[in-house]
Short mmCIF file of C-alpha atoms in Angstrom, two decimals:
data_model
loop_
_atom_site.label_atom_id
_atom_site.label_comp_id
_atom_site.label_asym_id
_atom_site.label_seq_id
_atom_site.Cartn_x
_atom_site.Cartn_y
_atom_site.Cartn_z
CA MET A 459 0.00 0.00 0.00
CA GLN A 460 2.75 2.40 0.90
CA HIS A 461 4.59 1.58 -2.33
CA LYS A 462 1.46 2.34 -4.36
CA LEU A 463 0.97 5.65 -2.52
CA ARG A 464 4.57 6.66 -3.22
CA VAL A 465 4.09 5.94 -6.92
CA GLN A 466 0.93 8.09 -7.03
CA ILE A 467 2.71 10.97 -5.28
CA ALA A 468 5.63 10.71 -7.73
CA VAL A 469 3.26 10.82 -10.71
CA LEU A 470 1.48 13.88 -9.31
CA LEU A 471 4.80 15.65 -8.72
CA MET A 472 5.93 14.95 -12.27
CA PHE A 473 2.62 16.33 -13.55
CA PHE A 474 2.92 19.60 -11.65
CA VAL A 475 6.60 20.03 -12.52
CA SER A 476 5.83 19.57 -16.21
CA LEU A 477 3.14 22.27 -16.23
CA PRO A 478 5.57 25.22 -16.48
CA LEU A 479 7.47 23.43 -19.25
CA ALA A 480 4.27 22.81 -21.19
CA ALA A 481 3.31 26.46 -20.73
CA LYS A 482 6.66 27.52 -22.12
CA VAL A 483 6.27 25.28 -25.17
CA THR A 484 2.73 26.46 -25.92
CA GLY A 485 3.91 30.04 -25.31
CA LEU A 486 6.12 30.10 -28.41
CA PRO A 487 5.06 32.83 -30.88
CA ASP A 488 2.44 31.99 -33.49
CA PHE A 489 3.00 33.96 -36.70
CA THR A 490 -0.04 32.70 -38.63
CA GLU A 491 -2.34 35.64 -37.88
CA LEU A 492 0.47 38.14 -38.49
CA VAL A 493 1.20 36.62 -41.91
CA GLU A 494 -2.47 36.49 -42.90
CA LYS A 495 -2.85 40.21 -42.22
CA ALA A 496 0.51 41.40 -43.57
CA GLY A 497 0.90 39.09 -46.56
CA PRO A 498 -1.48 40.86 -48.98
CA ALA A 499 0.58 44.09 -48.77
CA VAL A 500 3.92 42.42 -49.54
CA VAL A 501 4.85 42.44 -53.22
CA ASN A 502 7.29 40.75 -55.57
CA ILE A 503 9.32 43.13 -57.73
CA ARG A 504 10.66 42.14 -61.14
CA VAL A 505 13.05 44.52 -62.86
CA THR A 506 14.44 44.64 -66.39
CA GLN A 507 17.41 46.55 -67.68
CA PHE A 508 17.04 46.75 -71.45
CA GLY A 509 19.92 45.71 -73.66
CA SER A 510 20.22 45.68 -77.44
CA ARG A 511 19.11 42.63 -79.38
CA GLY A 512 21.40 40.89 -81.87
CA PRO A 513 20.36 40.09 -85.45
CA ARG A 514 17.37 37.78 -85.82
CA GLY A 515 18.35 34.13 -85.65
CA SER A 516 21.66 34.90 -83.93
CA GLY A 517 20.48 33.27 -80.72
CA GLN A 518 21.39 36.37 -78.68
CA ASP A 519 17.75 36.91 -77.68
CA ASP A 520 17.76 33.67 -75.71
CA GLU A 521 21.20 33.94 -74.14
CA LEU A 522 19.82 34.45 -70.66
CA GLY A 523 16.11 33.94 -71.12
CA GLU A 524 13.26 35.50 -69.18
CA GLY A 525 13.60 35.21 -65.41
CA HIS A 526 17.04 33.61 -65.62
CA PRO A 527 18.02 32.84 -62.00
CA GLU A 528 21.72 33.60 -62.39
CA ILE A 529 21.14 37.36 -62.14
CA PRO A 530 18.43 37.75 -59.51
CA GLU A 531 19.35 41.29 -58.36
CA PHE A 532 21.43 44.19 -59.57
CA PHE A 533 23.67 44.50 -56.56
CA ARG A 534 27.41 44.28 -56.12
CA ARG A 535 27.13 42.80 -52.60
CA TYR A 536 26.17 39.46 -54.02
CA PHE A 537 27.98 39.22 -57.33
CA ASN A 538 29.93 41.17 -59.94
CA VAL A 539 28.19 41.28 -63.31
CA PRO A 540 30.81 42.18 -65.95
CA GLU A 541 30.02 45.28 -67.92
CA GLY A 542 30.38 45.32 -71.67
CA PRO A 543 29.22 47.42 -74.61
CA ARG A 544 25.47 47.92 -74.24
CA GLY A 545 24.89 46.95 -77.84
CA GLN A 546 26.31 43.49 -77.14
CA GLN A 547 24.15 42.70 -74.11
CA PRO A 548 20.71 41.11 -73.82
CA ASP A 549 18.09 42.29 -71.35
CA ARG A 550 19.04 41.78 -67.72
CA GLN A 551 16.35 40.72 -65.34
CA GLY A 552 16.26 40.58 -61.57
CA ALA A 553 13.89 40.26 -58.67
CA GLY A 554 13.36 41.58 -55.18
CA SER A 555 10.67 42.34 -52.63
CA GLY A 556 8.78 45.36 -51.36
CA PHE A 557 5.62 46.35 -49.52
CA ILE A 558 2.77 48.80 -49.87
CA TYR A 559 2.82 51.34 -47.07
CA ASP A 560 0.10 53.70 -48.33
CA GLU A 561 -3.38 52.80 -49.61
CA GLU A 562 -2.76 55.00 -52.66
CA GLY A 563 -0.18 52.54 -53.94
CA PHE A 564 3.18 53.80 -52.65
CA ILE A 565 5.73 51.02 -52.19
CA LEU A 566 8.98 50.86 -50.26
CA THR A 567 11.90 48.70 -51.38
CA ASN A 568 15.71 48.82 -51.61
CA HIS A 569 17.60 51.11 -53.95
CA HIS A 570 19.75 48.19 -55.07
CA VAL A 571 16.69 46.19 -56.15
CA ILE A 572 15.63 48.77 -58.77
CA GLU A 573 19.02 50.33 -59.54
CA ASN A 574 19.47 50.88 -63.31
CA ALA A 575 16.08 49.30 -64.04
CA ASP A 576 14.27 50.39 -67.22
CA GLU A 577 11.06 48.55 -66.31
CA ILE A 578 9.67 47.68 -62.87
CA ILE A 579 6.79 45.22 -62.54
CA ILE A 580 4.93 44.77 -59.25
CA ARG A 581 3.28 41.43 -58.61
CA MET A 582 0.68 41.42 -55.83
CA ALA A 583 -0.04 38.54 -53.49
CA ASP A 584 -3.25 37.83 -55.50
CA ARG A 585 -1.01 37.57 -58.64
CA ARG A 586 -2.19 40.80 -60.25
CA GLU A 587 0.64 42.72 -61.95
CA PHE A 588 1.21 46.45 -62.43
CA GLU A 589 3.98 48.52 -63.93
CA ALA A 590 5.47 50.80 -61.27
CA GLU A 591 6.70 54.38 -61.47
CA LEU A 592 9.96 55.18 -59.69
CA ILE A 593 9.26 58.15 -57.42
CA GLY A 594 12.80 58.40 -56.06
CA SER A 595 15.77 56.39 -54.89
CA ASP A 596 18.62 57.04 -52.46
CA GLU A 597 21.81 54.95 -52.59
CA ALA A 598 23.17 56.25 -49.26
CA SER A 599 20.25 54.74 -47.33
CA ASP A 600 19.45 51.99 -49.87
CA ILE A 601 15.81 53.11 -49.99
CA ALA A 602 13.56 53.52 -53.04
CA VAL A 603 9.92 54.62 -53.37
CA LEU A 604 7.68 53.24 -56.12
CA LYS A 605 4.06 53.97 -57.09
CA ILE A 606 1.40 51.89 -58.81
CA GLU A 607 -1.91 53.25 -60.11
CA VAL A 608 -4.92 51.18 -59.08
CA ASP A 609 -8.57 52.29 -58.99
CA GLU A 610 -9.13 50.96 -55.47
CA ASP A 611 -7.74 51.21 -51.98
CA LEU A 612 -4.88 48.77 -51.58
CA PRO A 613 -3.84 46.72 -48.54
CA PHE A 614 -0.94 48.37 -46.76
CA LEU A 615 1.31 47.75 -43.80
CA ARG A 616 1.40 49.90 -40.70
CA LEU A 617 4.77 51.48 -39.93
CA GLY A 618 5.98 50.95 -36.38
CA GLU A 619 9.17 52.05 -34.65
CA SER A 620 12.50 50.33 -34.07
CA GLU A 621 14.04 52.56 -31.40
CA SER A 622 12.56 50.53 -28.54
CA LEU A 623 13.58 47.18 -30.04
CA LYS A 624 15.66 44.99 -27.77
CA ALA A 625 17.97 42.11 -28.54
CA GLY A 626 16.06 38.86 -28.22
CA GLU A 627 12.69 40.13 -29.51
CA TRP A 628 10.85 37.98 -32.04
CA VAL A 629 10.57 39.36 -35.59
CA ALA A 630 9.43 38.00 -38.96
CA ALA A 631 10.22 38.69 -42.61
CA ILE A 632 8.06 38.20 -45.70
CA GLY A 633 9.56 38.30 -49.18
CA SER A 634 10.48 36.50 -52.38
CA PRO A 635 13.81 34.70 -51.90
CA PHE A 636 14.96 33.24 -55.22
CA ASN A 637 11.54 34.32 -56.62
CA PHE A 638 9.59 32.13 -54.17
CA GLU A 639 6.81 34.62 -53.45
CA GLN A 640 5.28 35.17 -50.01
CA SER A 641 7.96 33.22 -48.15
CA VAL A 642 7.92 33.73 -44.39
CA THR A 643 10.90 33.43 -42.05
CA ALA A 644 11.23 34.33 -38.38
CA GLY A 645 13.89 34.83 -35.73
CA ILE A 646 15.07 37.29 -33.14
CA VAL A 647 16.78 40.66 -33.04
CA SER A 648 20.50 40.01 -32.57
CA ALA A 649 21.75 43.60 -32.17
CA LYS A 650 21.15 47.20 -33.21
CA GLY A 651 23.32 49.97 -34.60
CA ARG A 652 25.38 47.84 -37.00
CA SER A 653 27.13 49.60 -39.90
CA ASN A 654 28.72 48.99 -43.26
CA GLN A 655 30.83 51.09 -45.61
CA ALA A 656 28.19 51.45 -48.32
CA GLN A 657 25.47 52.91 -46.06
CA GLN A 658 27.39 54.56 -43.22
CA TYR A 659 24.38 56.74 -42.32
CA VAL A 660 22.21 53.69 -41.53
CA PRO A 661 22.28 52.04 -38.06
CA PHE A 662 21.23 48.58 -39.24
CA ILE A 663 19.19 46.10 -37.22
CA GLN A 664 20.92 42.71 -37.09
CA THR A 665 18.72 39.59 -36.87
CA ASP A 666 19.04 35.86 -37.36
CA VAL A 667 16.00 35.83 -39.67
CA ALA A 668 16.75 33.81 -42.81
CA ILE A 669 17.24 36.31 -45.65
CA ASN A 670 18.42 35.41 -49.16
CA ARG A 671 18.63 36.93 -52.62
CA GLY A 672 15.20 38.25 -53.49
CA ASN A 673 14.27 39.10 -49.89
CA SER A 674 15.85 42.53 -50.34
CA GLY A 675 13.31 45.30 -49.88
CA GLY A 676 10.79 43.19 -47.97
CA PRO A 677 9.45 44.11 -44.54
CA LEU A 678 10.82 43.11 -41.16
CA LEU A 679 7.80 42.90 -38.84
CA ASN A 680 7.28 42.94 -35.09
CA MET A 681 4.74 40.69 -33.39
CA ASP A 682 2.03 43.35 -33.89
CA GLY A 683 2.49 43.12 -37.66
CA GLU A 684 4.10 46.56 -37.87
CA VAL A 685 7.06 47.28 -40.12
CA ILE A 686 10.15 47.94 -38.04
CA GLY A 687 12.73 47.54 -40.79
CA ILE A 688 13.45 46.87 -44.46
CA ASN A 689 15.55 43.80 -45.20
CA SER A 690 18.66 44.98 -47.00
CA TRP A 691 21.72 42.71 -46.92
CA ILE A 692 23.39 39.65 -45.48
CA LEU A 693 26.93 38.95 -44.39
CA SER A 694 28.08 35.79 -46.11
CA SER A 695 31.13 34.31 -47.78
CA SER A 696 28.97 32.18 -50.06
CA GLY A 697 26.20 34.63 -51.01
CA GLY A 698 23.63 32.62 -49.03
CA TYR A 699 22.20 33.02 -45.54
CA ILE A 700 24.51 31.97 -42.68
CA GLY A 701 22.72 33.62 -39.76
CA LEU A 702 23.62 37.31 -40.17
CA SER A 703 20.90 39.49 -41.71
CA PHE A 704 20.61 43.27 -41.66
CA SER A 705 17.62 45.57 -42.00
CA ILE A 706 17.23 49.32 -42.37
CA PRO A 707 15.38 50.85 -39.38
CA VAL A 708 11.91 52.03 -40.31
CA GLU A 709 12.69 55.54 -39.03
CA VAL A 710 15.43 55.91 -41.64
CA ALA A 711 13.11 54.58 -44.33
CA ILE A 712 10.27 56.93 -43.38
CA SER A 713 12.53 60.01 -43.37
CA THR A 714 14.07 59.06 -46.70
CA ALA A 715 10.72 58.25 -48.32
CA ARG A 716 9.21 61.54 -47.17
CA GLN A 717 12.03 63.55 -48.73
CA LEU A 718 11.96 61.53 -51.95
CA ARG A 719 8.21 62.10 -52.32
CA GLU A 720 8.44 65.81 -51.51
CA THR A 721 11.62 66.84 -53.34
CA GLY A 722 12.93 63.80 -55.21
CA LYS A 723 16.21 63.89 -53.25
CA VAL A 724 17.57 63.37 -49.75
CA GLU A 725 19.55 66.03 -47.88
CA ARG A 726 21.83 65.17 -44.96
CA GLY A 727 23.85 67.24 -42.57
CA LEU A 728 27.64 67.12 -42.73
CA LEU A 729 29.89 67.62 -39.71
CA GLY A 730 33.08 67.61 -41.79
CA VAL A 731 35.18 65.09 -39.88
CA MET A 732 36.88 61.80 -40.69
CA VAL A 733 36.59 59.55 -37.67
CA GLY A 734 38.03 56.24 -36.50
CA ALA A 735 37.93 53.84 -33.59
CA VAL A 736 39.39 54.54 -30.15
CA THR A 737 41.53 51.56 -29.12
CA ARG A 738 42.69 50.74 -25.60
CA GLU A 739 46.12 52.23 -26.23
CA MET A 740 44.61 55.23 -28.00
CA ALA A 741 42.37 55.87 -24.99
CA GLU A 742 45.39 55.75 -22.67
CA ALA A 743 47.40 58.08 -24.88
CA LEU A 744 44.56 60.60 -25.15
CA GLY A 745 43.67 60.62 -21.45
CA LEU A 746 40.43 58.65 -21.60
CA ASP A 747 39.48 56.18 -18.88
CA ARG A 748 38.17 53.65 -21.44
CA PRO A 749 37.91 53.20 -25.23
CA VAL A 750 34.89 55.32 -26.10
CA GLY A 751 33.77 57.83 -28.70
CA ALA A 752 34.82 58.69 -32.25
CA LEU A 753 38.41 59.77 -32.81
CA VAL A 754 38.73 62.73 -35.19
CA ASN A 755 41.41 61.75 -37.72
CA ASP A 756 40.91 64.79 -39.91
CA VAL A 757 38.60 67.76 -40.43
CA THR A 758 37.29 69.25 -43.66
CA ALA A 759 38.90 72.60 -44.43
CA ASP A 760 36.44 75.36 -43.47
CA GLY A 761 33.83 72.71 -42.65
CA SER A 762 31.36 72.96 -39.81
CA ALA A 763 33.62 71.10 -37.35
CA GLU A 764 36.70 73.19 -38.13
CA ARG A 765 34.71 76.43 -37.97
CA ALA A 766 33.43 75.43 -34.53
CA GLY A 767 36.96 74.66 -33.26
CA ILE A 768 37.04 70.84 -33.40
CA GLU A 769 40.53 69.55 -34.18
CA PRO A 770 42.22 66.29 -35.22
CA GLY A 771 42.92 64.27 -32.09
CA ASP A 772 39.65 65.26 -30.41
CA VAL A 773 37.41 62.38 -29.38
CA ILE A 774 33.71 63.05 -29.95
CA LEU A 775 31.75 61.75 -26.95
CA ASP A 776 28.31 63.24 -27.52
CA PHE A 777 26.36 64.67 -30.46
CA ASN A 778 23.40 66.86 -29.53
CA GLY A 779 22.62 64.92 -26.38
CA ASP A 780 23.20 61.43 -27.79
CA ALA A 781 26.19 59.52 -26.44
CA VAL A 782 28.74 58.37 -29.01
CA GLU A 783 30.00 55.01 -27.74
CA THR A 784 31.85 54.01 -30.92
CA TRP A 785 32.79 55.77 -34.13
CA ASN A 786 30.00 53.88 -35.96
CA ASP A 787 27.42 55.73 -33.87
CA LEU A 788 28.33 59.18 -35.20
CA PRO A 789 27.49 59.13 -38.96
CA PRO A 790 23.82 58.10 -38.49
CA MET A 791 23.39 60.73 -35.77
CA VAL A 792 24.73 63.47 -38.03
CA GLY A 793 23.06 62.26 -41.22
CA ALA A 794 19.63 62.19 -39.58
CA ASN A 795 19.71 66.01 -39.40
CA PRO A 796 19.21 68.36 -42.38
CA PRO A 797 21.84 70.94 -43.39
CA GLY A 798 21.75 74.06 -41.24
CA THR A 799 20.94 72.14 -38.04
CA LYS A 800 22.60 73.65 -34.98
CA ALA A 801 24.03 71.02 -32.66
CA LYS A 802 26.25 70.74 -29.58
CA VAL A 803 29.24 68.42 -29.84
CA THR A 804 31.10 67.27 -26.73
CA VAL A 805 34.69 66.19 -27.23
CA SER A 806 37.56 65.04 -25.07
CA ARG A 807 40.77 66.99 -25.65
CA ASP A 808 43.86 66.27 -23.57
CA GLY A 809 41.65 64.40 -21.11
CA LYS A 810 39.25 67.32 -20.60
CA GLU A 811 35.76 67.71 -22.02
CA LYS A 812 34.90 70.66 -24.27
CA VAL A 813 31.57 71.56 -25.87
CA PHE A 814 31.35 73.13 -29.33
CA ASP A 815 28.37 74.66 -31.13
CA VAL A 816 28.28 73.52 -34.76
CA THR A 817 26.05 74.32 -37.71
CA LEU A 818 25.90 71.36 -40.08
CA ASP A 819 26.87 71.79 -43.71
CA ALA A 820 25.28 69.90 -46.59
CA LEU A 821 26.75 66.49 -47.37
CA GLY A 822 29.28 66.71 -50.20
CA GLY A 823 32.02 69.13 -49.01
CA GLU A 824 35.67 68.77 -49.98
CA SER A 825 38.77 69.00 -47.85
CA GLY A 826 41.85 71.06 -48.58
CA THR A 827 45.56 70.71 -47.93
CA ALA A 828 48.49 73.05 -47.44
CA VAL A 829 52.21 72.88 -48.26
CA ALA A 830 54.96 73.36 -45.68
CA GLU A 831 58.51 74.64 -46.14
CA ASP A 832 61.46 72.51 -47.22
CA GLU A 833 63.66 70.69 -44.71
CA ASP A 834 66.46 68.25 -45.45
CA ASP A 835 67.99 67.09 -42.19
CA VAL A 836 67.64 63.49 -40.91
CA GLN A 837 66.81 62.18 -37.43
CA PRO A 838 68.33 58.91 -36.16
CA ALA A 839 66.25 56.20 -34.44
CA ASN A 840 64.62 57.37 -31.23
CA ALA A 841 62.25 56.40 -28.41
CA LEU A 842 59.57 55.65 -30.98
CA GLY A 843 61.80 53.18 -32.80
CA LEU A 844 61.49 55.21 -36.00
CA VAL A 845 63.95 56.89 -38.35
CA VAL A 846 62.45 60.03 -39.85
CA GLU A 847 63.46 62.92 -42.04
CA SER A 848 62.03 66.23 -43.15
CA ILE A 849 60.16 66.48 -46.45
CA SER A 850 61.40 68.27 -49.57
CA SER A 851 58.96 70.07 -51.86
CA ASP A 852 59.14 67.36 -54.53
CA ARG A 853 58.72 64.59 -51.97
CA ARG A 854 55.79 66.42 -50.40
CA ARG A 855 53.98 66.51 -53.74
CA GLU A 856 54.60 62.78 -54.19
CA LEU A 857 53.08 62.14 -50.77
CA GLY A 858 49.88 64.05 -51.58
CA ASP A 859 50.78 67.43 -50.05
CA PRO A 860 50.49 66.70 -46.32
CA GLU A 861 50.51 69.79 -44.14
CA GLY A 862 53.72 69.81 -42.10
CA GLY A 863 55.09 66.61 -40.64
CA VAL A 864 58.16 64.42 -41.02
CA VAL A 865 58.36 61.26 -43.11
CA ILE A 866 59.30 57.81 -41.77
CA THR A 867 62.24 56.32 -43.68
CA GLU A 868 62.95 53.26 -41.53
CA ILE A 869 61.18 51.30 -38.78
CA GLU A 870 63.37 49.71 -36.11
CA SER A 871 60.62 48.92 -33.58
CA ASP A 872 58.64 45.68 -33.85
CA ASP A 873 55.81 47.38 -31.96
CA ALA A 874 55.60 50.17 -34.53
CA TRP A 875 55.60 47.67 -37.39
CA ARG A 876 52.89 45.51 -35.80
CA VAL A 877 50.44 48.39 -35.45
CA GLY A 878 50.83 49.22 -39.14
CA LEU A 879 53.41 52.02 -39.37
CA ARG A 880 55.39 51.88 -42.63
CA PRO A 881 58.18 53.81 -44.38
CA GLY A 882 56.62 56.66 -46.30
CA ASP A 883 54.10 57.47 -43.59
CA VAL A 884 54.14 61.13 -42.56
CA ILE A 885 53.91 61.89 -38.83
CA LEU A 886 51.65 64.93 -38.39
CA MET A 887 51.04 64.80 -34.63
CA ILE A 888 52.41 63.10 -31.51
CA ASN A 889 50.01 62.85 -28.58
CA ASN A 890 47.77 65.56 -30.00
CA ARG A 891 50.67 68.00 -30.60
CA ASP A 892 51.46 69.19 -34.13
CA VAL A 893 54.70 68.12 -35.77
CA GLU A 894 55.57 70.91 -38.19
CA ASP A 895 59.25 70.06 -38.63
CA MET A 896 62.19 68.11 -37.20
CA ASP A 897 62.53 70.46 -34.21
CA ASP A 898 58.94 69.74 -33.17
CA PHE A 899 59.47 66.02 -33.61
CA GLU A 900 62.61 65.93 -31.45
CA ALA A 901 61.03 68.02 -28.69
CA LEU A 902 57.90 65.85 -28.52
CA VAL A 903 59.83 62.57 -28.59
CA GLU A 904 61.88 63.72 -25.59
CA LYS A 905 58.64 64.07 -23.59
CA ILE A 906 57.52 60.49 -24.20
CA GLU A 907 57.27 58.55 -20.94
CA PRO A 908 58.67 54.98 -20.99
CA GLY A 909 55.95 52.35 -21.00
CA ARG A 910 53.19 54.81 -21.91
CA ALA A 911 51.04 54.53 -25.04
CA VAL A 912 51.73 57.07 -27.76
CA ALA A 913 49.19 58.33 -30.33
CA LEU A 914 50.57 59.30 -33.73
CA ARG A 915 48.55 61.05 -36.41
CA ILE A 916 49.91 59.90 -39.73
CA TRP A 917 49.33 60.78 -43.37
CA ARG A 918 49.19 57.99 -45.96
CA ASN A 919 47.85 58.01 -49.52
CA GLY A 920 46.09 61.34 -49.04
CA THR A 921 44.32 60.33 -45.82
CA ALA A 922 45.11 61.15 -42.19
CA ASN A 923 44.57 58.56 -39.44
CA PHE A 924 45.65 57.91 -35.86
CA ILE A 925 47.76 54.94 -34.75
CA ALA A 926 48.52 54.20 -31.11
CA TYR A 927 51.06 51.81 -29.61
CA THR A 928 53.35 51.40 -26.62
CA PRO A 929 56.95 51.64 -27.80
CA ARG A 930 59.36 49.27 -26.07
CA VAL A 931 62.86 50.42 -26.91
CA GLU A 932 65.85 49.05 -24.96
CA GLU A 933 67.56 51.65 -22.82
CA GLU A 934 71.26 52.37 -23.41
CA GLU A 935 73.61 51.05 -20.74
#
């Protein structure tokens, strides 16, 4: 009897313990209702770039064929289509995704989906097809706005917001990977504020949602069915999905679309700085307690930053009330503001914070350079482990006309070589102090403390950057 009672108690305990687990399993997100509501507003986009046909019977008409899968999108991220004389090329066709965001027939997609397209065909979820008009397109944000004319109100997606998104939230994507229309994938938000070189003004949302060729331009949706992003690109060595997908935040898309519809172009503010990362050694050399902010490598001549007093070697910590944790944070912050915007910029200079009032220029300014006087004396190896010399006029022109500085002729320090210093680099600053000539260089090198990181501003191939390292040179006996 006691044995039977113990068995019954054990069974009851197992039942109650399993209840939370069952609740967790049944609590997984169900995307069916979301897809049913959002699906009708998601469209397939087919694009054609017209070529010139060969003589009849030459076979050139059928070289690729309609809908040939080898060229699904016009975009250099995924492949490199060789260019040739237009008269020797057939039509090129590609495909992508998009979604209706206005009942009047306005559609959002990626710039790279419709780039260079001569004809754009929209295919609805109910298989109706319409030729679309290109309202405007912006390469810097990878956003394009299309319009179709239909004598009825169309289904459209509600636009949400991405600013409150958190890593780990469930999201879903609908699109046409490899021309498979209305394909649904789901995953979670992996991170926010990612960047790439092509769209440096876009703080991308990273997810693990499966995205492939043809998904570009489709919506990224939250669990309420609202658009929080536009699927744009993947990071992959093979061209296929490997778990890293990136979407344009809906706020960027909305701002871009509004300007394209109103003026046909997008205007962005320009601070006039070239920035880079702050490393651990760079932070130590510049008096920061941790690697933070955007290091100013160079400023545009007479640009908004230079006019306000910002200098190379400053570390930008805050732009108009928004903290700049890494250099990738700064371009989207600046680009989100129109030209003429007045902003406050907080920088760290020599370990002390300074605030500057700037008025943003329009994106597209140019930088200038200046020429220093001739020098021809040579400096032997020193505490930096570098052999340098002054720069003659001819040599200065060969180097791209750096302003001031001394040129490295030999590198004797392994530390200097490892961080990337090379002969031919021009040293413009040492620990935020200008190096105009050999006298400046010698005086600044004498002040270097053994075992302390040193920040050098160098000029190479027409561009100025900072390099920091801790020189370890053997002391003379």
